[in-house]
GROMACS .gro file of C-alpha atoms in nm:
model
  336
    1ASN     CA    1 -10.830  19.675  11.014
    2ARG     CA    2 -10.713  19.272  11.063
    3PRO     CA    3 -10.617  19.232  11.382
    4VAL     CA    4 -10.249  19.249  11.518
    5GLU     CA    5 -10.135  18.977  11.745
    6ASN     CA    6 -10.494  18.920  11.848
    7THR     CA    7 -10.460  19.235  12.080
    8ILE     CA    8 -10.537  19.559  11.782
    9VAL     CA    9 -10.869  19.490  11.628
   10GLY     CA   10 -10.922  19.814  11.422
   11SER     CA   11 -10.737  20.135  11.402
   12CYS     CA   12 -10.731  20.522  11.273
   13VAL     CA   13 -10.441  20.713  11.207
   14PHE     CA   14 -10.486  21.098  11.084
   15GLN     CA   15 -10.417  21.431  11.134
   16PHE     CA   16 -10.616  21.727  11.295
   17LYS     CA   17 -10.491  22.060  11.158
   18VAL     CA   18 -10.616  22.364  11.334
   19ASP     CA   19 -10.627  22.681  11.226
   20TYR     CA   20 -10.450  22.819  11.571
   21GLU     CA   21 -10.492  23.182  11.473
   22LEU     CA   22 -10.837  23.155  11.446
   23VAL     CA   23 -10.931  22.951  11.713
   24LYS     CA   24 -10.636  23.066  11.998
   25HIS     CA   25 -10.869  23.346  12.158
   26LEU     CA   26 -11.150  23.101  12.242
   27PRO     CA   27 -11.241  23.161  12.596
   28THR     CA   28 -11.164  22.850  12.838
   29GLY     CA   29 -11.402  22.590  12.864
   30MET     CA   30 -11.481  22.631  12.473
   31ALA     CA   31 -11.365  22.392  12.240
   32PHE     CA   32 -11.283  22.352  11.857
   33TYR     CA   33 -11.399  22.011  11.697
   34SER     CA   34 -11.227  21.735  11.449
   35ASP     CA   35 -11.453  21.575  11.177
   36ALA     CA   36 -11.543  21.224  11.289
   37VAL     CA   37 -11.341  20.935  11.233
   38SER     CA   38 -11.430  20.599  11.227
   39ALA     CA   39 -11.207  20.322  11.370
   40GLY     CA   40 -11.287  19.948  11.486
   41GLY     CA   41 -11.676  20.009  11.394
   42HIS     CA   42 -11.679  20.324  11.632
   43LEU     CA   43 -11.734  20.700  11.544
   44TRP     CA   44 -11.474  20.933  11.718
   45GLY     CA   45 -11.367  21.295  11.742
   46ILE     CA   46 -11.079  21.526  11.885
   47LYS     CA   47 -11.178  21.796  12.084
   48PHE     CA   48 -10.941  22.105  12.118
   49PHE     CA   49 -10.937  22.356  12.383
   50PRO     CA   50 -10.733  22.631  12.275
   51SER     CA   51 -10.720  22.792  12.588
   52GLY     CA   52 -10.770  22.458  12.816
   53GLU     CA   53 -11.068  22.307  12.924
   54TYR     CA   54 -11.094  22.463  13.282
   55GLU     CA   55 -10.920  22.726  13.453
   56ALA     CA   56 -10.610  22.564  13.595
   57ASP     CA   57 -10.536  22.451  13.225
   58GLU     CA   58 -10.548  22.802  13.087
   59GLU     CA   59 -10.166  22.831  12.999
   60TYR     CA   60 -10.213  22.486  12.809
   61VAL     CA   61 -10.426  22.338  12.503
   62SER     CA   62 -10.625  22.077  12.597
   63ILE     CA   63 -10.701  21.768  12.399
   64PHE     CA   64 -10.979  21.509  12.420
   65LEU     CA   65 -11.121  21.177  12.249
   66GLU     CA   66 -11.464  21.171  12.222
   67HIS     CA   67 -11.660  20.839  12.171
   68MET     CA   68 -11.927  20.961  11.939
   69SER     CA   69 -12.060  20.578  11.939
   70LYS     CA   70 -12.185  20.532  12.289
   71SER     CA   71 -12.410  20.200  12.244
   72ARG     CA   72 -12.122  19.959  12.299
   73SER     CA   73 -11.853  19.966  12.515
   74VAL     CA   74 -11.485  19.954  12.369
   75GLY     CA   75 -11.129  19.973  12.465
   76VAL     CA   76 -10.887  20.220  12.291
   77ILE     CA   77 -10.531  20.352  12.299
   78PHE     CA   78 -10.494  20.655  12.197
   79GLU     CA   79 -10.177  20.829  12.105
   80VAL     CA   80 -10.096  21.210  11.984
   81PHE     CA   81  -9.790  21.359  11.911
   82MET     CA   82  -9.707  21.715  11.727
   83MET     CA   83  -9.644  21.790  11.366
   84GLY     CA   84  -9.331  21.986  11.384
   85ARG     CA   85  -9.265  22.302  11.090
   86ASP     CA   86  -9.066  22.015  10.897
   87SER     CA   87  -9.396  21.847  10.866
   88LYS     CA   88  -9.222  21.567  11.069
   89PRO     CA   89  -9.347  21.412  11.427
   90SER     CA   90  -9.217  21.557  11.709
   91MET     CA   91  -8.957  21.327  11.865
   92SER     CA   92  -9.001  21.496  12.177
   93LEU     CA   93  -9.117  21.257  12.467
   94SER     CA   94  -9.264  21.508  12.661
   95HIS     CA   95  -9.478  21.639  12.386
   96ILE     CA   96  -9.630  21.298  12.331
   97ARG     CA   97  -9.896  21.158  12.524
   98ARG     CA   98 -10.080  20.795  12.505
   99LEU     CA   99 -10.339  20.681  12.711
  100CYS     CA  100 -10.552  20.339  12.720
  101GLN     CA  101 -10.906  20.354  12.843
  102THR     CA  102 -11.228  20.151  12.801
  103PHE     CA  103 -11.529  20.371  12.712
  104GLU     CA  104 -11.804  20.216  12.852
  105ILE     CA  105 -12.211  20.255  12.733
  106MET     CA  106 -12.368  20.590  12.819
  107GLU     CA  107 -12.724  20.596  12.952
  108ASP     CA  108 -12.734  20.958  12.856
  109LYS     CA  109 -12.693  20.985  12.548
  110ASP     CA  110 -12.630  21.343  12.520
  111SER     CA  111 -12.349  21.320  12.767
  112SER     CA  112 -12.007  21.330  12.643
  113ASP     CA  113 -11.768  21.045  12.684
  114CYS     CA  114 -11.410  21.173  12.682
  115TRP     CA  115 -11.073  21.116  12.807
  116GLY     CA  116 -10.756  21.337  12.733
  117TRP     CA  117 -10.521  21.535  12.894
  118GLY     CA  118 -10.600  21.900  13.041
  119LYS     CA  119 -10.264  22.012  13.075
  120PHE     CA  120 -10.169  21.849  12.719
  121LEU     CA  121  -9.885  22.117  12.644
  122GLU     CA  122  -9.826  22.497  12.737
  123ARG     CA  123  -9.961  22.720  12.471
  124THR     CA  124  -9.637  22.947  12.457
  125THR     CA  125  -9.420  22.564  12.378
  126LEU     CA  126  -9.684  22.512  12.118
  127GLU     CA  127  -9.697  22.878  11.965
  128LYS     CA  128  -9.283  22.886  11.946
  129ASP     CA  129  -9.221  22.490  11.831
  130TYR     CA  130  -9.517  22.373  11.654
  131LEU     CA  131  -9.737  22.734  11.484
  132THR     CA  132  -9.643  22.702  11.112
  133GLY     CA  133  -9.791  22.990  10.958
  134ARG     CA  134 -10.172  22.998  11.101
  135HIS     CA  135 -10.182  22.650  11.197
  136VAL     CA  136 -10.087  22.376  11.435
  137THR     CA  137 -10.088  21.997  11.343
  138PHE     CA  138 -10.193  21.670  11.571
  139ALA     CA  139 -10.096  21.342  11.418
  140CYS     CA  140 -10.382  21.094  11.619
  141ALA     CA  141 -10.350  20.734  11.630
  142ILE     CA  142 -10.694  20.547  11.766
  143MET     CA  143 -10.649  20.170  11.795
  144ILE     CA  144 -10.897  19.934  11.956
  145ILE     CA  145 -10.833  19.718  12.171
  146ASP     CA  146 -10.954  19.312  12.138
  147ASP     CA  147 -11.137  19.321  12.520
  148SER     CA  148 -11.074  18.906  12.495
  149CYS     CA  149 -10.722  18.933  12.542
  150VAL     CA  150 -10.532  18.882  12.832
  151PRO     CA  151 -10.406  19.238  12.942
  152VAL     CA  152 -10.044  19.251  12.935
  153PRO     CA  153  -9.905  19.529  13.192
  154PRO     CA  154  -9.649  19.782  13.115
  155SER     CA  155  -9.297  19.685  13.208
  156ASP     CA  156  -9.209  19.739  13.586
  157ILE     CA  157  -8.869  19.673  13.640
  158GLY     CA  158  -8.783  20.066  13.724
  159THR     CA  159  -9.014  20.026  13.990
  160HIS     CA  160  -8.811  19.748  14.169
  161LEU     CA  161  -8.461  19.834  14.052
  162GLY     CA  162  -8.620  20.177  14.215
  163ARG     CA  163  -8.668  19.957  14.503
  164LEU     CA  164  -8.350  19.789  14.506
  165LEU     CA  165  -8.194  20.133  14.535
  166ASP     CA  166  -8.397  20.257  14.810
  167HIS     CA  167  -8.352  19.977  15.055
  168ALA     CA  168  -7.956  19.924  14.978
  169ASP     CA  169  -8.018  19.555  14.947
  170GLY     CA  170  -7.674  19.399  14.807
  171THR     CA  171  -7.490  19.741  14.779
  172ASP     CA  172  -7.124  19.663  14.679
  173VAL     CA  173  -6.979  20.019  14.654
  174SER     CA  174  -7.056  20.389  14.800
  175PHE     CA  175  -6.992  20.730  14.627
  176ILE     CA  176  -6.937  21.005  14.919
  177VAL     CA  177  -7.044  21.364  14.805
  178ASP     CA  178  -6.978  21.630  14.995
  179ASN     CA  179  -7.011  21.439  15.300
  180GLU     CA  180  -7.323  21.266  15.163
  181THR     CA  181  -7.312  20.882  15.117
  182PHE     CA  182  -7.501  20.708  14.862
  183HIS     CA  183  -7.491  20.319  14.819
  184ALA     CA  184  -7.492  20.163  14.498
  185HIS     CA  185  -7.454  19.829  14.298
  186ARG     CA  186  -7.156  19.768  14.076
  187ALA     CA  187  -7.309  19.594  13.823
  188VAL     CA  188  -7.621  19.787  13.763
  189LEU     CA  189  -7.392  20.125  13.724
  190ALA     CA  190  -7.159  19.923  13.501
  191ALA     CA  191  -7.460  19.811  13.301
  192ARG     CA  192  -7.598  20.153  13.228
  193SER     CA  193  -7.274  20.370  13.173
  194PRO     CA  194  -6.950  20.224  12.989
  195VAL     CA  195  -6.744  20.495  13.199
  196PHE     CA  196  -6.882  20.362  13.555
  197ARG     CA  197  -6.795  20.000  13.376
  198ALA     CA  198  -6.414  20.116  13.324
  199GLU     CA  199  -6.413  20.268  13.670
  200LEU     CA  200  -6.566  19.985  13.882
  201PHE     CA  201  -6.428  19.656  13.661
  202GLY     CA  202  -6.131  19.810  13.466
  203PRO     CA  203  -5.786  19.861  13.606
  204MET     CA  204  -5.862  20.175  13.753
  205SER     CA  205  -5.819  20.202  14.153
  206GLU     CA  206  -6.170  20.257  14.192
  207ALA     CA  207  -6.224  19.894  14.086
  208THR     CA  208  -6.096  19.771  14.452
  209MET     CA  209  -6.181  20.086  14.653
  210PRO     CA  210  -6.526  20.013  14.863
  211SER     CA  211  -6.609  20.371  14.887
  212ILE     CA  212  -6.549  20.676  14.582
  213THR     CA  213  -6.535  21.010  14.664
  214LEU     CA  214  -6.643  21.236  14.400
  215HIS     CA  215  -6.550  21.657  14.373
  216ASP     CA  216  -6.727  21.788  14.097
  217ILE     CA  217  -7.108  21.698  14.096
  218THR     CA  218  -7.341  21.820  14.363
  219PRO     CA  219  -7.532  21.566  14.601
  220ALA     CA  220  -7.864  21.655  14.433
  221THR     CA  221  -7.768  21.613  14.094
  222PHE     CA  222  -7.557  21.232  14.176
  223LYS     CA  223  -7.909  21.156  14.355
  224VAL     CA  224  -8.130  21.239  14.067
  225MET     CA  225  -7.855  21.088  13.801
  226LEU     CA  226  -7.782  20.751  14.019
  227ARG     CA  227  -8.212  20.746  14.041
  228PHE     CA  228  -8.234  20.752  13.648
  229ILE     CA  229  -7.945  20.503  13.623
  230TYR     CA  230  -8.168  20.265  13.804
  231THR     CA  231  -8.503  20.346  13.729
  232ASP     CA  232  -8.453  20.540  13.349
  233GLU     CA  233  -8.693  20.816  13.500
  234LEU     CA  234  -8.644  21.173  13.652
  235PRO     CA  235  -8.877  21.280  13.915
  236LEU     CA  236  -9.123  21.568  13.880
  237GLU     CA  237  -8.986  21.904  13.821
  238ASP     CA  238  -9.141  22.089  14.142
  239GLU     CA  239  -8.985  21.758  14.337
  240LEU     CA  240  -8.628  21.887  14.223
  241GLU     CA  241  -8.377  22.031  14.489
  242ASP     CA  242  -8.230  22.276  14.280
  243SER     CA  243  -8.429  22.510  14.018
  244SER     CA  244  -8.506  22.300  13.743
  245THR     CA  245  -8.324  22.500  13.461
  246GLU     CA  246  -8.014  22.428  13.707
  247MET     CA  247  -8.067  22.081  13.763
  248PHE     CA  248  -8.076  22.010  13.409
  249GLN     CA  249  -7.768  22.190  13.324
  250ASN     CA  250  -7.610  22.015  13.574
  251LEU     CA  251  -7.741  21.638  13.463
  252LEU     CA  252  -7.632  21.733  13.147
  253ALA     CA  253  -7.293  21.747  13.249
  254ALA     CA  254  -7.320  21.458  13.414
  255ALA     CA  255  -7.444  21.257  13.150
  256ASP     CA  256  -7.189  21.339  12.931
  257ARG     CA  257  -6.921  21.275  13.207
  258TYR     CA  258  -7.104  20.924  13.208
  259ALA     CA  259  -7.194  20.880  12.888
  260LEU     CA  260  -7.562  20.823  12.979
  261ASP     CA  261  -7.710  20.911  12.615
  262ARG     CA  262  -8.075  20.886  12.683
  263LEU     CA  263  -8.018  21.103  13.007
  264LYS     CA  264  -7.843  21.351  12.792
  265ILE     CA  265  -8.120  21.346  12.540
  266VAL     CA  266  -8.390  21.394  12.850
  267CYS     CA  267  -8.233  21.687  12.964
  268ALA     CA  268  -8.192  21.836  12.610
  269GLN     CA  269  -8.511  21.843  12.600
  270LYS     CA  270  -8.625  21.942  12.916
  271LEU     CA  271  -8.360  22.271  12.877
  272TRP     CA  272  -8.528  22.304  12.508
  273ASP     CA  273  -8.874  22.358  12.671
  274LYS     CA  274  -8.700  22.645  12.845
  275VAL     CA  275  -8.591  22.809  12.565
  276SER     CA  276  -8.642  23.165  12.499
  277VAL     CA  277  -8.497  23.487  12.350
  278ASP     CA  278  -8.341  23.550  12.726
  279THR     CA  279  -8.236  23.198  12.775
  280VAL     CA  280  -8.114  23.047  12.410
  281ALA     CA  281  -7.768  23.176  12.441
  282THR     CA  282  -7.689  23.040  12.792
  283ILE     CA  283  -7.860  22.712  12.722
  284LEU     CA  284  -7.655  22.707  12.322
  285ALA     CA  285  -7.309  22.727  12.523
  286TRP     CA  286  -7.426  22.451  12.782
  287ALA     CA  287  -7.495  22.226  12.470
  288GLU     CA  288  -7.146  22.304  12.334
  289THR     CA  289  -6.985  22.245  12.612
  290TYR     CA  290  -7.157  21.898  12.704
  291ASN     CA  291  -7.142  21.786  12.345
  292CYS     CA  292  -7.496  21.747  12.285
  293GLN     CA  293  -7.579  21.796  11.881
  294GLU     CA  294  -7.938  21.809  11.935
  295LEU     CA  295  -7.988  22.067  12.162
  296LYS     CA  296  -7.700  22.310  11.978
  297ASN     CA  297  -7.861  22.247  11.627
  298ARG     CA  298  -8.221  22.322  11.808
  299CYS     CA  299  -8.100  22.660  11.989
  300ILE     CA  300  -7.901  22.747  11.671
  301ASP     CA  301  -8.198  22.719  11.469
  302PHE     CA  302  -8.412  22.930  11.746
  303PHE     CA  303  -8.119  23.200  11.726
  304VAL     CA  304  -8.135  23.250  11.351
  305VAL     CA  305  -8.431  23.360  11.358
  306GLU     CA  306  -8.433  23.738  11.268
  307GLU     CA  307  -8.669  23.846  11.541
  308ASN     CA  308  -8.477  23.657  11.784
  309PHE     CA  309  -8.129  23.707  11.717
  310LYS     CA  310  -8.193  24.091  11.775
  311LYS     CA  311  -8.293  24.023  12.094
  312ALA     CA  312  -8.079  23.766  12.245
  313ILE     CA  313  -7.789  23.948  12.120
  314PHE     CA  314  -7.816  24.224  12.429
  315THR     CA  315  -7.849  23.890  12.695
  316ASP     CA  316  -7.566  23.809  12.922
  317GLY     CA  317  -7.538  23.478  12.771
  318TYR     CA  318  -7.435  23.635  12.461
  319ALA     CA  319  -7.153  23.757  12.564
  320LEU     CA  320  -7.059  23.436  12.693
  321LEU     CA  321  -7.111  23.279  12.373
  322VAL     CA  322  -6.852  23.583  12.221
  323LEU     CA  323  -6.616  23.482  12.459
  324LYS     CA  324  -6.612  23.118  12.500
  325PHE     CA  325  -6.735  23.000  12.152
  326PRO     CA  326  -6.662  23.252  11.839
  327GLU     CA  327  -6.719  22.992  11.611
  328ILE     CA  328  -7.035  22.934  11.694
  329ILE     CA  329  -7.084  23.347  11.631
  330ALA     CA  330  -6.946  23.317  11.314
  331GLU     CA  331  -7.199  23.020  11.212
  332MET     CA  332  -7.508  23.210  11.326
  333LYS     CA  333  -7.405  23.537  11.147
  334LYS     CA  334  -7.378  23.341  10.821
  335ARG     CA  335  -7.742  23.190  10.890
  336VAL     CA  336  -7.907  23.498  10.987
   0.00000   0.00000   0.00000
């Protein structure tokens, strides 16, 4: 528990294993508690609501960190991620949560001092991806912050580059997509995409063209991709112009075309969150089409579970797989 760079003065990393089959029918608002753990001279506990803390959260599981030593204020970083069926931590960015919070001295000793997430993870996703036998396991890290240090804010370069895109300051190239015009900066595009670098600074004709017309991408998709290039973030799903599944498919195609590897992985995770027996074949076909091996492997693993396979073979997506990718069908049949 020695200080690290004079910032972290105590820490605790532990696994919170829950008998989900035992607690999953608890009503909304009722919690299951972890054993108390010690970090930085304070006692902490995890509160797990299998049916959500409030009615608005009932489709989700809720996770909160409780400060059980109420005599002193303390700054803390709390991080939670899921343990997969392979007993390895989930690498899904959307299934990892982190908060930085100061827990104040509580005058009412009977009150609860908690911070966390009411909508930590959809219950269907937890059961589909992380239920191992009867149990789900949360990997938790509690890090105590030295309040005497000067806090360093998170990077805001994406925010500033996003403003640069919004205000069109210094743009030197434009793209026309279905009669919509998007202004951009050659240097930013080239720094983020080797394909754009070759087009805009190589021997191709686009290198000297002030305006480039694109024919195989929609304006909505290009707009989201362009913002990701500048900010490294996607908008919230309810802010997308198209349906989220359609948008993530189109973005996956665009990421493959422009060699935007991180965007491809982000889209793969978003699509994986939507996998079910009704959609897995279609999403698997997209993964194969757009060279996303990570998504392909996940879909095949889901597909070859016998009860999933028996249902998925009756979908239109499976018929598409048979026609376009017979080698995938052969591989799956060997594994079922």
